[in-house]
Amino acid sequence: WSDYAVDAVSLTNRTGARLLIVDDEIAQRNVLAVIVEQAGMECKTAPGAKEALSLLQTEPFNAVSRI
């Protein structure tokens, strides 16, 4: 959990950026999504590679995070 807090601090100057979060654990995806959104970024989540690839083909993202 503390690792996510450190990451959130480094994300604070990314207002408006779009992040795709990929993880099979829904709780992990949701926690990171809340942190990212509080930092002013837009985010989408995917439970796995297949869903992530589908999103990447249809939407632009500035970064992809695989936890």
PDB file of N, CA and C in Angstrom:
ATOM      1  N   TRP A   1       0.829  -1.193   0.000  1.00  0.00           N
ATOM      2  CA  TRP A   1       0.000   0.000   0.000  1.00  0.00           C
ATOM      3  C   TRP A   1       0.858   1.234   0.000  1.00  0.00           C
ATOM      4  N   SER A   2       1.935   1.264   0.764  1.00  0.00           N
ATOM      5  CA  SER A   2       2.804   2.440   0.798  1.00  0.00           C
ATOM      6  C   SER A   2       3.451   2.697  -0.564  1.00  0.00           C
ATOM      7  N   ASP A   3       3.694   1.649  -1.337  1.00  0.00           N
ATOM      8  CA  ASP A   3       4.245   1.844  -2.678  1.00  0.00           C
ATOM      9  C   ASP A   3       3.299   2.651  -3.546  1.00  0.00           C
ATOM     10  N   TYR A   4       1.997   2.412  -3.395  1.00  0.00           N
ATOM     11  CA  TYR A   4       1.020   3.152  -4.181  1.00  0.00           C
ATOM     12  C   TYR A   4       1.002   4.621  -3.782  1.00  0.00           C
ATOM     13  N   ALA A   5       1.169   4.907  -2.489  1.00  0.00           N
ATOM     14  CA  ALA A   5       1.191   6.288  -2.032  1.00  0.00           C
ATOM     15  C   ALA A   5       2.374   7.039  -2.642  1.00  0.00           C
ATOM     16  N   VAL A   6       3.518   6.382  -2.717  1.00  0.00           N
ATOM     17  CA  VAL A   6       4.694   6.999  -3.329  1.00  0.00           C
ATOM     18  C   VAL A   6       4.424   7.254  -4.801  1.00  0.00           C
ATOM     19  N   ASP A   7       3.835   6.287  -5.494  1.00  0.00           N
ATOM     20  CA  ASP A   7       3.517   6.465  -6.904  1.00  0.00           C
ATOM     21  C   ASP A   7       2.538   7.616  -7.104  1.00  0.00           C
ATOM     22  N   ALA A   8       1.575   7.770  -6.221  1.00  0.00           N
ATOM     23  CA  ALA A   8       0.590   8.840  -6.351  1.00  0.00           C
ATOM     24  C   ALA A   8       1.256  10.205  -6.264  1.00  0.00           C
ATOM     25  N   VAL A   9       2.250  10.330  -5.415  1.00  0.00           N
ATOM     26  CA  VAL A   9       2.966  11.598  -5.301  1.00  0.00           C
ATOM     27  C   VAL A   9       3.659  11.933  -6.608  1.00  0.00           C
ATOM     28  N   SER A  10       4.269  10.957  -7.244  1.00  0.00           N
ATOM     29  CA  SER A  10       4.966  11.208  -8.497  1.00  0.00           C
ATOM     30  C   SER A  10       4.004  11.465  -9.651  1.00  0.00           C
ATOM     31  N   LEU A  11       2.737  11.127  -9.481  1.00  0.00           N
ATOM     32  CA  LEU A  11       1.747  11.324 -10.536  1.00  0.00           C
ATOM     33  C   LEU A  11       1.015  12.657 -10.428  1.00  0.00           C
ATOM     34  N   THR A  12       1.263  13.431  -9.405  1.00  0.00           N
ATOM     35  CA  THR A  12       0.458  14.624  -9.159  1.00  0.00           C
ATOM     36  C   THR A  12       0.566  15.680 -10.245  1.00  0.00           C
ATOM     37  N   ASN A  13       1.614  15.707 -11.030  1.00  0.00           N
ATOM     38  CA  ASN A  13       1.759  16.700 -12.086  1.00  0.00           C
ATOM     39  C   ASN A  13       1.318  16.175 -13.443  1.00  0.00           C
ATOM     40  N   ARG A  14       0.495  15.175 -13.451  1.00  0.00           N
ATOM     41  CA  ARG A  14       0.060  14.547 -14.693  1.00  0.00           C
ATOM     42  C   ARG A  14      -1.417  14.834 -14.999  1.00  0.00           C
ATOM     43  N   THR A  15      -1.928  15.959 -14.558  1.00  0.00           N
ATOM     44  CA  THR A  15      -3.335  16.291 -14.753  1.00  0.00           C
ATOM     45  C   THR A  15      -3.715  16.167 -16.222  1.00  0.00           C
ATOM     46  N   GLY A  16      -4.802  15.458 -16.470  1.00  0.00           N
ATOM     47  CA  GLY A  16      -5.301  15.283 -17.821  1.00  0.00           C
ATOM     48  C   GLY A  16      -4.753  14.056 -18.539  1.00  0.00           C
ATOM     49  N   ALA A  17      -3.733  13.419 -17.994  1.00  0.00           N
ATOM     50  CA  ALA A  17      -3.158  12.231 -18.626  1.00  0.00           C
ATOM     51  C   ALA A  17      -4.141  11.062 -18.504  1.00  0.00           C
ATOM     52  N   ARG A  18      -4.018  10.117 -19.416  1.00  0.00           N
ATOM     53  CA  ARG A  18      -4.871   8.926 -19.408  1.00  0.00           C
ATOM     54  C   ARG A  18      -4.015   7.702 -19.128  1.00  0.00           C
ATOM     55  N   LEU A  19      -4.423   6.927 -18.103  1.00  0.00           N
ATOM     56  CA  LEU A  19      -3.674   5.754 -17.680  1.00  0.00           C
ATOM     57  C   LEU A  19      -4.551   4.515 -17.782  1.00  0.00           C
ATOM     58  N   LEU A  20      -3.986   3.446 -18.289  1.00  0.00           N
ATOM     59  CA  LEU A  20      -4.668   2.151 -18.319  1.00  0.00           C
ATOM     60  C   LEU A  20      -4.029   1.272 -17.252  1.00  0.00           C
ATOM     61  N   ILE A  21      -4.838   0.815 -16.299  1.00  0.00           N
ATOM     62  CA  ILE A  21      -4.377  -0.036 -15.204  1.00  0.00           C
ATOM     63  C   ILE A  21      -4.805  -1.466 -15.498  1.00  0.00           C
ATOM     64  N   VAL A  22      -3.839  -2.386 -15.493  1.00  0.00           N
ATOM     65  CA  VAL A  22      -4.113  -3.786 -15.803  1.00  0.00           C
ATOM     66  C   VAL A  22      -3.709  -4.655 -14.614  1.00  0.00           C
ATOM     67  N   ASP A  23      -4.664  -5.387 -14.070  1.00  0.00           N
ATOM     68  CA  ASP A  23      -4.373  -6.324 -12.982  1.00  0.00           C
ATOM     69  C   ASP A  23      -5.549  -7.268 -12.831  1.00  0.00           C
ATOM     70  N   ASP A  24      -5.261  -8.523 -12.499  1.00  0.00           N
ATOM     71  CA  ASP A  24      -6.339  -9.493 -12.345  1.00  0.00           C
ATOM     72  C   ASP A  24      -7.045  -9.363 -10.995  1.00  0.00           C
ATOM     73  N   GLU A  25      -6.463  -8.643 -10.058  1.00  0.00           N
ATOM     74  CA  GLU A  25      -7.082  -8.437  -8.744  1.00  0.00           C
ATOM     75  C   GLU A  25      -7.901  -7.148  -8.767  1.00  0.00           C
ATOM     76  N   ILE A  26      -9.203  -7.266  -8.662  1.00  0.00           N
ATOM     77  CA  ILE A  26     -10.076  -6.099  -8.745  1.00  0.00           C
ATOM     78  C   ILE A  26      -9.788  -5.074  -7.652  1.00  0.00           C
ATOM     79  N   ALA A  27      -9.457  -5.537  -6.451  1.00  0.00           N
ATOM     80  CA  ALA A  27      -9.170  -4.601  -5.355  1.00  0.00           C
ATOM     81  C   ALA A  27      -7.939  -3.755  -5.680  1.00  0.00           C
ATOM     82  N   GLN A  28      -6.908  -4.374  -6.243  1.00  0.00           N
ATOM     83  CA  GLN A  28      -5.696  -3.641  -6.613  1.00  0.00           C
ATOM     84  C   GLN A  28      -6.000  -2.601  -7.689  1.00  0.00           C
ATOM     85  N   ARG A  29      -6.779  -3.009  -8.699  1.00  0.00           N
ATOM     86  CA  ARG A  29      -7.152  -2.068  -9.764  1.00  0.00           C
ATOM     87  C   ARG A  29      -7.915  -0.889  -9.191  1.00  0.00           C
ATOM     88  N   ASN A  30      -8.868  -1.168  -8.314  1.00  0.00           N
ATOM     89  CA  ASN A  30      -9.715  -0.107  -7.770  1.00  0.00           C
ATOM     90  C   ASN A  30      -8.936   0.867  -6.890  1.00  0.00           C
ATOM     91  N   VAL A  31      -8.033   0.343  -6.062  1.00  0.00           N
ATOM     92  CA  VAL A  31      -7.228   1.218  -5.197  1.00  0.00           C
ATOM     93  C   VAL A  31      -6.372   2.151  -6.042  1.00  0.00           C
ATOM     94  N   LEU A  32      -5.682   1.593  -7.024  1.00  0.00           N
ATOM     95  CA  LEU A  32      -4.827   2.424  -7.864  1.00  0.00           C
ATOM     96  C   LEU A  32      -5.655   3.413  -8.691  1.00  0.00           C
ATOM     97  N   ALA A  33      -6.824   2.998  -9.154  1.00  0.00           N
ATOM     98  CA  ALA A  33      -7.686   3.898  -9.922  1.00  0.00           C
ATOM     99  C   ALA A  33      -8.101   5.104  -9.083  1.00  0.00           C
ATOM    100  N   VAL A  34      -8.439   4.893  -7.837  1.00  0.00           N
ATOM    101  CA  VAL A  34      -8.821   6.002  -6.956  1.00  0.00           C
ATOM    102  C   VAL A  34      -7.650   6.966  -6.782  1.00  0.00           C
ATOM    103  N   ILE A  35      -6.465   6.432  -6.545  1.00  0.00           N
ATOM    104  CA  ILE A  35      -5.277   7.276  -6.368  1.00  0.00           C
ATOM    105  C   ILE A  35      -5.000   8.089  -7.630  1.00  0.00           C
ATOM    106  N   VAL A  36      -5.071   7.434  -8.770  1.00  0.00           N
ATOM    107  CA  VAL A  36      -4.797   8.096 -10.048  1.00  0.00           C
ATOM    108  C   VAL A  36      -5.827   9.192 -10.314  1.00  0.00           C
ATOM    109  N   GLU A  37      -7.093   8.908 -10.076  1.00  0.00           N
ATOM    110  CA  GLU A  37      -8.141   9.899 -10.306  1.00  0.00           C
ATOM    111  C   GLU A  37      -8.014  11.078  -9.343  1.00  0.00           C
ATOM    112  N   GLN A  38      -7.624  10.820  -8.102  1.00  0.00           N
ATOM    113  CA  GLN A  38      -7.409  11.903  -7.145  1.00  0.00           C
ATOM    114  C   GLN A  38      -6.226  12.779  -7.554  1.00  0.00           C
ATOM    115  N   ALA A  39      -5.303  12.214  -8.315  1.00  0.00           N
ATOM    116  CA  ALA A  39      -4.156  12.969  -8.811  1.00  0.00           C
ATOM    117  C   ALA A  39      -4.514  13.773 -10.061  1.00  0.00           C
ATOM    118  N   GLY A  40      -5.770  13.691 -10.493  1.00  0.00           N
ATOM    119  CA  GLY A  40      -6.226  14.487 -11.626  1.00  0.00           C
ATOM    120  C   GLY A  40      -6.121  13.822 -12.976  1.00  0.00           C
ATOM    121  N   MET A  41      -5.820  12.528 -12.980  1.00  0.00           N
ATOM    122  CA  MET A  41      -5.722  11.821 -14.252  1.00  0.00           C
ATOM    123  C   MET A  41      -6.982  11.018 -14.512  1.00  0.00           C
ATOM    124  N   GLU A  42      -7.205  10.738 -15.760  1.00  0.00           N
ATOM    125  CA  GLU A  42      -8.302   9.870 -16.164  1.00  0.00           C
ATOM    126  C   GLU A  42      -7.745   8.459 -16.257  1.00  0.00           C
ATOM    127  N   CYS A  43      -8.521   7.461 -15.860  1.00  0.00           N
ATOM    128  CA  CYS A  43      -8.010   6.106 -15.988  1.00  0.00           C
ATOM    129  C   CYS A  43      -9.116   5.121 -16.343  1.00  0.00           C
ATOM    130  N   LYS A  44      -8.671   4.057 -16.955  1.00  0.00           N
ATOM    131  CA  LYS A  44      -9.520   2.909 -17.261  1.00  0.00           C
ATOM    132  C   LYS A  44      -8.816   1.709 -16.665  1.00  0.00           C
ATOM    133  N   THR A  45      -9.583   0.657 -16.403  1.00  0.00           N
ATOM    134  CA  THR A  45      -8.987  -0.552 -15.856  1.00  0.00           C
ATOM    135  C   THR A  45      -9.334  -1.752 -16.722  1.00  0.00           C
ATOM    136  N   ALA A  46      -8.458  -2.745 -16.662  1.00  0.00           N
ATOM    137  CA  ALA A  46      -8.677  -3.994 -17.386  1.00  0.00           C
ATOM    138  C   ALA A  46      -8.178  -5.141 -16.515  1.00  0.00           C
ATOM    139  N   PRO A  47      -8.910  -6.267 -16.504  1.00  0.00           N
ATOM    140  CA  PRO A  47      -8.505  -7.400 -15.669  1.00  0.00           C
ATOM    141  C   PRO A  47      -7.390  -8.256 -16.258  1.00  0.00           C
ATOM    142  N   GLY A  48      -7.054  -8.051 -17.516  1.00  0.00           N
ATOM    143  CA  GLY A  48      -6.018  -8.877 -18.127  1.00  0.00           C
ATOM    144  C   GLY A  48      -5.551  -8.321 -19.456  1.00  0.00           C
ATOM    145  N   ALA A  49      -4.606  -9.030 -20.064  1.00  0.00           N
ATOM    146  CA  ALA A  49      -3.978  -8.576 -21.301  1.00  0.00           C
ATOM    147  C   ALA A  49      -4.969  -8.466 -22.460  1.00  0.00           C
ATOM    148  N   LYS A  50      -5.870  -9.421 -22.582  1.00  0.00           N
ATOM    149  CA  LYS A  50      -6.819  -9.411 -23.695  1.00  0.00           C
ATOM    150  C   LYS A  50      -7.676  -8.146 -23.658  1.00  0.00           C
ATOM    151  N   GLU A  51      -8.195  -7.825 -22.486  1.00  0.00           N
ATOM    152  CA  GLU A  51      -9.038  -6.629 -22.338  1.00  0.00           C
ATOM    153  C   GLU A  51      -8.213  -5.354 -22.526  1.00  0.00           C
ATOM    154  N   ALA A  52      -6.970  -5.375 -22.017  1.00  0.00           N
ATOM    155  CA  ALA A  52      -6.097  -4.209 -22.163  1.00  0.00           C
ATOM    156  C   ALA A  52      -5.784  -3.949 -23.645  1.00  0.00           C
ATOM    157  N   LEU A  53      -5.468  -5.002 -24.376  1.00  0.00           N
ATOM    158  CA  LEU A  53      -5.174  -4.841 -25.797  1.00  0.00           C
ATOM    159  C   LEU A  53      -6.373  -4.306 -26.562  1.00  0.00           C
ATOM    160  N   SER A  54      -7.551  -4.757 -26.199  1.00  0.00           N
ATOM    161  CA  SER A  54      -8.764  -4.261 -26.834  1.00  0.00           C
ATOM    162  C   SER A  54      -8.939  -2.760 -26.585  1.00  0.00           C
ATOM    163  N   LEU A  55      -8.720  -2.330 -25.348  1.00  0.00           N
ATOM    164  CA  LEU A  55      -8.824  -0.899 -25.024  1.00  0.00           C
ATOM    165  C   LEU A  55      -7.745  -0.094 -25.749  1.00  0.00           C
ATOM    166  N   LEU A  56      -6.537  -0.633 -25.821  1.00  0.00           N
ATOM    167  CA  LEU A  56      -5.444   0.081 -26.480  1.00  0.00           C
ATOM    168  C   LEU A  56      -5.688   0.271 -27.973  1.00  0.00           C
ATOM    169  N   GLN A  57      -6.481  -0.602 -28.574  1.00  0.00           N
ATOM    170  CA  GLN A  57      -6.784  -0.480 -29.996  1.00  0.00           C
ATOM    171  C   GLN A  57      -7.836   0.579 -30.274  1.00  0.00           C
ATOM    172  N   THR A  58      -8.606   0.937 -29.252  1.00  0.00           N
ATOM    173  CA  THR A  58      -9.724   1.859 -29.482  1.00  0.00           C
ATOM    174  C   THR A  58      -9.598   3.199 -28.767  1.00  0.00           C
ATOM    175  N   GLU A  59      -8.677   3.301 -27.793  1.00  0.00           N
ATOM    176  CA  GLU A  59      -8.557   4.525 -27.017  1.00  0.00           C
ATOM    177  C   GLU A  59      -7.090   4.897 -26.818  1.00  0.00           C
ATOM    178  N   PRO A  60      -6.807   6.201 -26.789  1.00  0.00           N
ATOM    179  CA  PRO A  60      -5.433   6.635 -26.536  1.00  0.00           C
ATOM    180  C   PRO A  60      -5.123   6.665 -25.037  1.00  0.00           C
ATOM    181  N   PHE A  61      -3.933   6.229 -24.665  1.00  0.00           N
ATOM    182  CA  PHE A  61      -3.464   6.281 -23.279  1.00  0.00           C
ATOM    183  C   PHE A  61      -2.054   6.837 -23.264  1.00  0.00           C
ATOM    184  N   ASN A  62      -1.732   7.582 -22.218  1.00  0.00           N
ATOM    185  CA  ASN A  62      -0.385   8.102 -22.043  1.00  0.00           C
ATOM    186  C   ASN A  62       0.531   7.072 -21.405  1.00  0.00           C
ATOM    187  N   ALA A  63      -0.059   6.144 -20.636  1.00  0.00           N
ATOM    188  CA  ALA A  63       0.740   5.130 -19.945  1.00  0.00           C
ATOM    189  C   ALA A  63      -0.132   3.922 -19.621  1.00  0.00           C
ATOM    190  N   VAL A  64       0.551   2.786 -19.469  1.00  0.00           N
ATOM    191  CA  VAL A  64      -0.112   1.537 -19.060  1.00  0.00           C
ATOM    192  C   VAL A  64       0.615   1.042 -17.820  1.00  0.00           C
ATOM    193  N   SER A  65      -0.163   0.661 -16.800  1.00  0.00           N
ATOM    194  CA  SER A  65       0.416   0.144 -15.567  1.00  0.00           C
ATOM    195  C   SER A  65      -0.048  -1.278 -15.353  1.00  0.00           C
ATOM    196  N   ARG A  66       0.906  -2.190 -15.241  1.00  0.00           N
ATOM    197  CA  ARG A  66       0.620  -3.587 -14.899  1.00  0.00           C
ATOM    198  C   ARG A  66       1.156  -3.799 -13.503  1.00  0.00           C
ATOM    199  N   ILE A  67       0.275  -4.023 -12.562  1.00  0.00           N
ATOM    200  CA  ILE A  67       0.679  -4.171 -11.164  1.00  0.00           C
ATOM    201  C   ILE A  67       1.234  -5.558 -10.950  1.00  0.00           C
TER     202      ILE A  67
END
